[in-house]
Amino acid sequence: MSMKTYELTPGAMTLSDLRMLYRSPMQVALASAAWADVAAARRVVTDVIRDGDVVYGVNTGFGRLAQTRIDSGQLAELQRNLVHSHATGVGPLLDDDTVRLIMVMKINALAQGYSGVRREVIEGLIAMVNNGLYPAIPAKGSVGASGDLAPLAHMSLPLIGSGQVRLEGQLMDSSAAFQTAGLEPLTLEVKEGLGLLNGTQVSTALALKGLFDAECNANAAFAAGSMTVEAALGSRVPFDPRIHAIRGHWGQIEAARIYRSLLTDSEIAHSHADCDRVQDPYSLRCQPQVMGACLEQMHNAAATLVVEANAVSDNPLVFVGDGGILSGGNFHAEPVAMAADNLALAIAEIGALSERRMALLVDSALSQLPPFLVEDAGLNSGFMIAQVTAAALASENKALAHPASVDSLPTSANQEDHVSMATFAGRRLGDMNDNTRYILAVELLAAAQGIDLRRPLRSNPLIETAHAAIRRVAAAWDKDRYFQPDLEAVAGLIRSQPIGDWVEPLMERRP
């Protein structure tokens, strides 16, 4: 089966491009105009060697060893030593989708003509992506400055015939995998090891993965929240556009619009049109305010991450116009760390609000439904402990939401005395999204059960579509049974976005 080809124009990747590259394997082709810039930057580097100049990262040691000049006859050995010595990652391996995104962003950075690497290095990375050779990158071991050194070293090992890759899900030595694909490893030349290892691509890929998973969860939260309003006989009034227009936050306005689209008229709504309830609890009434704030945090993070995905973040940088090679700090991933921290807030709050809605449903005094959403309560516990699970996960997310960017521990003998912790900031979003996904699964099951308990009354077509999607994978609850498989089934459903996609377009728009 042939794969789609993505033509990469350096520095011009969009959020849609990044999402597409993360979600499915594809062939990558570099826009032909980029090669001239790559060649011009390489000439600047070779001129430095020819002229005998001393330039950091070209013919010196690294980090605290930057004052050590390396003899020209040892520069190739220096590149290999750099990659091997920096490959110190530990822990579980990053998934192939994340690794593919890392590699494409590294290609994007190197191809802009500021890194001074040869064409062969970029072509080697492209060939690995196109042949599905994904380096084995341990998840832990980077502090997000000076770039993602350890994980990017693991990414680079196969290029020089070392390390391991996954091919069609199988872990194997890179040499065997290259032979299978008909590829040859490279001998890195001056400046190329540092060009590969310096950069924020791992932190950025992890944060983007967190964003994309949060988009799925936010879509599910809109569906779950609307179903809970219906099951709990909640009011539609709090979603009136006039309320949100006079506050002015675009995220809140959009969230209210999404809820209105889901909460059109229904038999269930008509059944309590003349009820004496004055106001709903905040978890129902304030959904546009909370989810709107989450949308804005996600949008702001997305904007930062798109800039970073297109950034040249290695060091030193080659400027062709004046032949200068400048040493700076673009590898410091503080923007990524702060974006990931803000995503963490949104992910935690999406889950926290969902848990509160679900807790409302199982409380018969608030929902006017049977206790714990089951007949013969007492003999049956129903959703009692499912709510405990949701509470446990929401509480865990509170601890994980603590900002990583305020942490710093000096490295490299205090040469790198302030670091971003962006890699952890992005990586912990995976655990948080998993927690929130399960919280939402609990709520979706509870809301579907609540709607079942309102029968024979029907909801509107969109809510009934969502209900039917849940019932295809998890039956109604008439008495206690083994609960966990239903949670897994609905959590899987959330990933597939069964009834709509409201969030992704909002991440692309300008408020």
mmCIF file of C-alpha atoms in Angstrom, residues 227-448:
data_model
loop_
_atom_site.group_PDB
_atom_site.id
_atom_site.type_symbol
_atom_site.label_atom_id
_atom_site.label_comp_id
_atom_site.label_asym_id
_atom_site.label_seq_id
_atom_site.Cartn_x
_atom_site.Cartn_y
_atom_site.Cartn_z
ATOM 1 C CA MET A 227 -24.972 14.272 27.594
ATOM 2 C CA THR A 228 -24.709 14.941 31.325
ATOM 3 C CA VAL A 229 -26.761 18.138 31.010
ATOM 4 C CA GLU A 230 -29.419 16.051 29.293
ATOM 5 C CA ALA A 231 -29.297 13.154 31.754
ATOM 6 C CA ALA A 232 -29.344 15.488 34.780
ATOM 7 C CA LEU A 233 -32.231 17.557 33.384
ATOM 8 C CA GLY A 234 -29.982 20.589 33.225
ATOM 9 C CA SER A 235 -30.885 23.984 31.823
ATOM 10 C CA ARG A 236 -29.948 25.253 28.362
ATOM 11 C CA VAL A 237 -30.053 28.877 29.514
ATOM 12 C CA PRO A 238 -26.372 29.082 30.620
ATOM 13 C CA PHE A 239 -25.325 28.504 26.997
ATOM 14 C CA ASP A 240 -27.230 31.498 25.640
ATOM 15 C CA PRO A 241 -24.859 33.477 23.355
ATOM 16 C CA ARG A 242 -25.771 36.807 24.963
ATOM 17 C CA ILE A 243 -24.200 35.734 28.240
ATOM 18 C CA HIS A 244 -20.863 34.927 26.634
ATOM 19 C CA ALA A 245 -20.739 37.813 24.178
ATOM 20 C CA ILE A 246 -20.627 40.431 26.942
ATOM 21 C CA ARG A 247 -17.677 38.736 28.646
ATOM 22 C CA GLY A 248 -15.732 38.647 25.397
ATOM 23 C CA HIS A 249 -13.387 35.651 25.720
ATOM 24 C CA TRP A 250 -13.334 33.970 22.312
ATOM 25 C CA GLY A 251 -12.776 30.501 23.796
ATOM 26 C CA GLN A 252 -15.815 30.835 26.034
ATOM 27 C CA ILE A 253 -17.918 32.084 23.118
ATOM 28 C CA GLU A 254 -16.825 29.127 20.975
ATOM 29 C CA ALA A 255 -17.370 26.617 23.781
ATOM 30 C CA ALA A 256 -20.905 27.890 24.329
ATOM 31 C CA ARG A 257 -21.545 27.615 20.586
ATOM 32 C CA ILE A 258 -20.405 23.970 20.620
ATOM 33 C CA TYR A 259 -22.681 23.174 23.565
ATOM 34 C CA ARG A 260 -25.629 24.852 21.834
ATOM 35 C CA SER A 261 -25.027 22.754 18.732
ATOM 36 C CA LEU A 262 -25.173 19.621 20.877
ATOM 37 C CA LEU A 263 -28.025 20.691 23.145
ATOM 38 C CA THR A 264 -30.767 21.343 20.637
ATOM 39 C CA ASP A 265 -34.361 20.675 21.644
ATOM 40 C CA SER A 266 -35.393 17.198 22.783
ATOM 41 C CA GLU A 267 -38.140 15.251 24.494
ATOM 42 C CA ILE A 268 -36.019 15.103 27.632
ATOM 43 C CA ALA A 269 -35.625 18.897 27.622
ATOM 44 C CA HIS A 270 -39.378 19.371 27.206
ATOM 45 C CA SER A 271 -40.049 17.059 30.140
ATOM 46 C CA HIS A 272 -38.618 19.542 32.652
ATOM 47 C CA ALA A 273 -39.434 22.842 30.949
ATOM 48 C CA ASP A 274 -41.610 23.903 33.871
ATOM 49 C CA CYS A 275 -39.454 22.566 36.708
ATOM 50 C CA ASP A 276 -38.802 24.689 39.802
ATOM 51 C CA ARG A 277 -34.989 24.352 39.779
ATOM 52 C CA VAL A 278 -33.472 27.836 39.765
ATOM 53 C CA GLN A 279 -29.835 27.105 38.867
ATOM 54 C CA ASP A 280 -27.659 24.120 38.067
ATOM 55 C CA PRO A 281 -24.402 23.352 39.883
ATOM 56 C CA TYR A 282 -21.295 24.974 38.428
ATOM 57 C CA SER A 283 -20.077 21.766 36.771
ATOM 58 C CA LEU A 284 -23.047 22.062 34.392
ATOM 59 C CA ARG A 285 -23.672 25.796 34.336
ATOM 60 C CA CYS A 286 -20.076 26.988 33.964
ATOM 61 C CA GLN A 287 -18.961 24.573 31.270
ATOM 62 C CA PRO A 288 -18.447 27.288 28.623
ATOM 63 C CA GLN A 289 -16.337 29.347 31.007
ATOM 64 C CA VAL A 290 -14.098 26.431 32.006
ATOM 65 C CA MET A 291 -13.854 24.712 28.640
ATOM 66 C CA GLY A 292 -13.412 28.080 26.925
ATOM 67 C CA ALA A 293 -10.421 28.854 29.132
ATOM 68 C CA CYS A 294 -9.000 25.419 28.288
ATOM 69 C CA LEU A 295 -9.451 26.059 24.572
ATOM 70 C CA GLU A 296 -7.568 29.340 24.855
ATOM 71 C CA GLN A 297 -4.679 27.722 26.737
ATOM 72 C CA MET A 298 -4.503 24.974 24.121
ATOM 73 C CA HIS A 299 -4.608 27.509 21.303
ATOM 74 C CA ASN A 300 -1.837 29.591 22.824
ATOM 75 C CA ALA A 301 0.308 26.492 23.328
ATOM 76 C CA ALA A 302 -0.355 25.382 19.759
ATOM 77 C CA ALA A 303 0.848 28.737 18.405
ATOM 78 C CA THR A 304 4.082 28.493 20.400
ATOM 79 C CA LEU A 305 4.698 24.898 19.355
ATOM 80 C CA VAL A 306 4.201 25.628 15.654
ATOM 81 C CA VAL A 307 6.828 28.373 15.877
ATOM 82 C CA GLU A 308 9.182 25.981 17.653
ATOM 83 C CA ALA A 309 8.538 23.178 15.170
ATOM 84 C CA ASN A 310 9.808 25.536 12.464
ATOM 85 C CA ALA A 311 12.685 26.890 14.521
ATOM 86 C CA VAL A 312 16.411 26.430 14.012
ATOM 87 C CA SER A 313 17.393 25.515 17.545
ATOM 88 C CA ASP A 314 20.881 24.030 17.321
ATOM 89 C CA ASN A 315 24.157 25.806 18.092
ATOM 90 C CA PRO A 316 26.346 27.329 16.758
ATOM 91 C CA LEU A 317 24.439 28.785 13.820
ATOM 92 C CA VAL A 318 25.800 29.470 10.365
ATOM 93 C CA PHE A 319 24.873 32.741 8.641
ATOM 94 C CA VAL A 320 25.800 32.622 4.991
ATOM 95 C CA GLY A 321 25.438 36.312 4.169
ATOM 96 C CA ASP A 322 28.478 37.443 6.167
ATOM 97 C CA GLY A 323 30.111 34.073 6.667
ATOM 98 C CA GLY A 324 29.544 34.255 10.412
ATOM 99 C CA ILE A 325 29.191 31.315 12.769
ATOM 100 C CA LEU A 326 27.512 32.548 15.924
ATOM 101 C CA SER A 327 27.090 30.799 19.253
ATOM 102 C CA GLY A 328 23.850 31.516 21.081
ATOM 103 C CA GLY A 329 21.159 29.683 23.023
ATOM 104 C CA ASN A 330 18.288 28.747 20.722
ATOM 105 C CA PHE A 331 18.501 25.229 22.159
ATOM 106 C CA HIS A 332 17.012 26.456 25.460
ATOM 107 C CA ALA A 333 13.482 25.072 25.383
ATOM 108 C CA GLU A 334 11.828 27.460 27.834
ATOM 109 C CA PRO A 335 9.043 28.409 25.374
ATOM 110 C CA VAL A 336 8.208 24.724 24.938
ATOM 111 C CA ALA A 337 8.287 24.071 28.688
ATOM 112 C CA MET A 338 5.883 26.932 29.395
ATOM 113 C CA ALA A 339 3.576 25.865 26.561
ATOM 114 C CA ALA A 340 3.514 22.322 27.940
ATOM 115 C CA ASP A 341 2.831 23.629 31.442
ATOM 116 C CA ASN A 342 -0.161 25.583 30.135
ATOM 117 C CA LEU A 343 -1.396 22.496 28.306
ATOM 118 C CA ALA A 344 -1.141 20.608 31.584
ATOM 119 C CA LEU A 345 -3.506 23.105 33.202
ATOM 120 C CA ALA A 346 -6.063 22.611 30.437
ATOM 121 C CA ILE A 347 -5.804 18.814 30.498
ATOM 122 C CA ALA A 348 -6.190 18.727 34.286
ATOM 123 C CA GLU A 349 -9.215 21.031 34.244
ATOM 124 C CA ILE A 350 -10.985 19.122 31.467
ATOM 125 C CA GLY A 351 -10.697 16.027 33.641
ATOM 126 C CA ALA A 352 -11.558 17.798 36.897
ATOM 127 C CA LEU A 353 -14.776 19.241 35.478
ATOM 128 C CA SER A 354 -15.748 15.875 34.003
ATOM 129 C CA GLU A 355 -15.283 14.131 37.349
ATOM 130 C CA ARG A 356 -17.545 16.690 39.043
ATOM 131 C CA ARG A 357 -20.274 16.207 36.437
ATOM 132 C CA MET A 358 -20.100 12.469 36.861
ATOM 133 C CA ALA A 359 -20.251 12.816 40.664
ATOM 134 C CA LEU A 360 -23.425 14.866 40.200
ATOM 135 C CA LEU A 361 -25.034 12.072 38.183
ATOM 136 C CA VAL A 362 -24.493 9.403 40.838
ATOM 137 C CA ASP A 363 -25.896 11.690 43.552
ATOM 138 C CA SER A 364 -29.634 11.066 43.403
ATOM 139 C CA ALA A 365 -30.386 14.261 45.349
ATOM 140 C CA LEU A 366 -28.892 16.327 42.504
ATOM 141 C CA SER A 367 -29.633 14.216 39.434
ATOM 142 C CA GLN A 368 -33.067 12.816 40.373
ATOM 143 C CA LEU A 369 -31.796 9.478 39.094
ATOM 144 C CA PRO A 370 -31.501 6.202 41.018
ATOM 145 C CA PRO A 371 -28.557 6.167 43.459
ATOM 146 C CA PHE A 372 -25.325 5.348 41.620
ATOM 147 C CA LEU A 373 -27.330 4.996 38.401
ATOM 148 C CA VAL A 374 -28.540 1.472 39.017
ATOM 149 C CA GLU A 375 -31.792 -0.171 40.044
ATOM 150 C CA ASP A 376 -31.771 -2.159 43.269
ATOM 151 C CA ALA A 377 -29.046 0.030 44.756
ATOM 152 C CA GLY A 378 -27.576 -1.750 47.748
ATOM 153 C CA LEU A 379 -27.695 -5.109 46.071
ATOM 154 C CA ASN A 380 -25.934 -3.355 43.201
ATOM 155 C CA SER A 381 -23.202 -0.713 43.642
ATOM 156 C CA GLY A 382 -23.534 0.592 40.090
ATOM 157 C CA PHE A 383 -21.203 3.493 39.332
ATOM 158 C CA MET A 384 -20.085 4.046 42.932
ATOM 159 C CA ILE A 385 -16.467 2.958 42.528
ATOM 160 C CA ALA A 386 -16.190 4.215 38.946
ATOM 161 C CA GLN A 387 -16.568 7.680 40.452
ATOM 162 C CA VAL A 388 -13.797 6.837 42.931
ATOM 163 C CA THR A 389 -11.535 5.948 39.995
ATOM 164 C CA ALA A 390 -12.367 9.245 38.299
ATOM 165 C CA ALA A 391 -11.612 11.133 41.514
ATOM 166 C CA ALA A 392 -8.285 9.348 41.914
ATOM 167 C CA LEU A 393 -7.248 10.220 38.366
ATOM 168 C CA ALA A 394 -8.341 13.841 38.683
ATOM 169 C CA SER A 395 -6.341 14.163 41.877
ATOM 170 C CA GLU A 396 -3.261 12.618 40.255
ATOM 171 C CA ASN A 397 -3.506 15.156 37.453
ATOM 172 C CA LYS A 398 -3.383 17.973 40.003
ATOM 173 C CA ALA A 399 0.081 16.839 41.088
ATOM 174 C CA LEU A 400 1.236 16.329 37.488
ATOM 175 C CA ALA A 401 0.038 19.828 36.561
ATOM 176 C CA HIS A 402 2.691 21.443 38.753
ATOM 177 C CA PRO A 403 4.778 23.586 36.369
ATOM 178 C CA ALA A 404 7.953 21.879 35.216
ATOM 179 C CA SER A 405 9.370 25.120 33.820
ATOM 180 C CA VAL A 406 10.017 26.566 37.266
ATOM 181 C CA ASP A 407 12.445 23.751 37.993
ATOM 182 C CA SER A 408 16.118 23.860 37.027
ATOM 183 C CA LEU A 409 19.180 21.850 37.977
ATOM 184 C CA PRO A 410 22.582 22.946 36.619
ATOM 185 C CA THR A 411 24.480 20.536 34.361
ATOM 186 C CA SER A 412 27.820 20.291 32.570
ATOM 187 C CA ALA A 413 29.883 21.571 35.499
ATOM 188 C CA ASN A 414 27.660 24.672 35.776
ATOM 189 C CA GLN A 415 28.234 25.717 32.173
ATOM 190 C CA GLU A 416 24.573 24.931 31.582
ATOM 191 C CA ASP A 417 23.397 26.554 34.805
ATOM 192 C CA HIS A 418 19.732 27.116 33.940
ATOM 193 C CA VAL A 419 17.686 24.503 32.104
ATOM 194 C CA SER A 420 14.067 24.333 30.962
ATOM 195 C CA MET A 421 12.905 20.809 31.901
ATOM 196 C CA ALA A 422 10.825 20.984 28.722
ATOM 197 C CA THR A 423 11.240 17.312 27.904
ATOM 198 C CA PHE A 424 9.600 16.224 31.134
ATOM 199 C CA ALA A 425 7.063 19.035 30.777
ATOM 200 C CA GLY A 426 5.970 17.536 27.463
ATOM 201 C CA ARG A 427 6.338 13.877 28.422
ATOM 202 C CA ARG A 428 4.124 14.084 31.519
ATOM 203 C CA LEU A 429 1.261 15.290 29.316
ATOM 204 C CA GLY A 430 0.921 11.710 28.098
ATOM 205 C CA ASP A 431 0.066 10.437 31.585
ATOM 206 C CA MET A 432 -2.260 13.365 32.161
ATOM 207 C CA ASN A 433 -4.147 12.802 28.912
ATOM 208 C CA ASP A 434 -4.483 9.103 29.725
ATOM 209 C CA ASN A 435 -5.972 10.012 33.108
ATOM 210 C CA THR A 436 -8.376 12.519 31.599
ATOM 211 C CA ARG A 437 -9.417 10.072 28.891
ATOM 212 C CA TYR A 438 -10.436 7.526 31.526
ATOM 213 C CA ILE A 439 -12.269 10.175 33.558
ATOM 214 C CA LEU A 440 -14.219 11.094 30.438
ATOM 215 C CA ALA A 441 -14.904 7.413 29.754
ATOM 216 C CA VAL A 442 -16.463 7.129 33.215
ATOM 217 C CA GLU A 443 -18.612 10.181 32.579
ATOM 218 C CA LEU A 444 -19.708 9.039 29.124
ATOM 219 C CA LEU A 445 -20.787 5.684 30.555
ATOM 220 C CA ALA A 446 -22.598 7.400 33.408
ATOM 221 C CA ALA A 447 -24.301 9.929 31.130
ATOM 222 C CA ALA A 448 -25.396 7.191 28.725
#
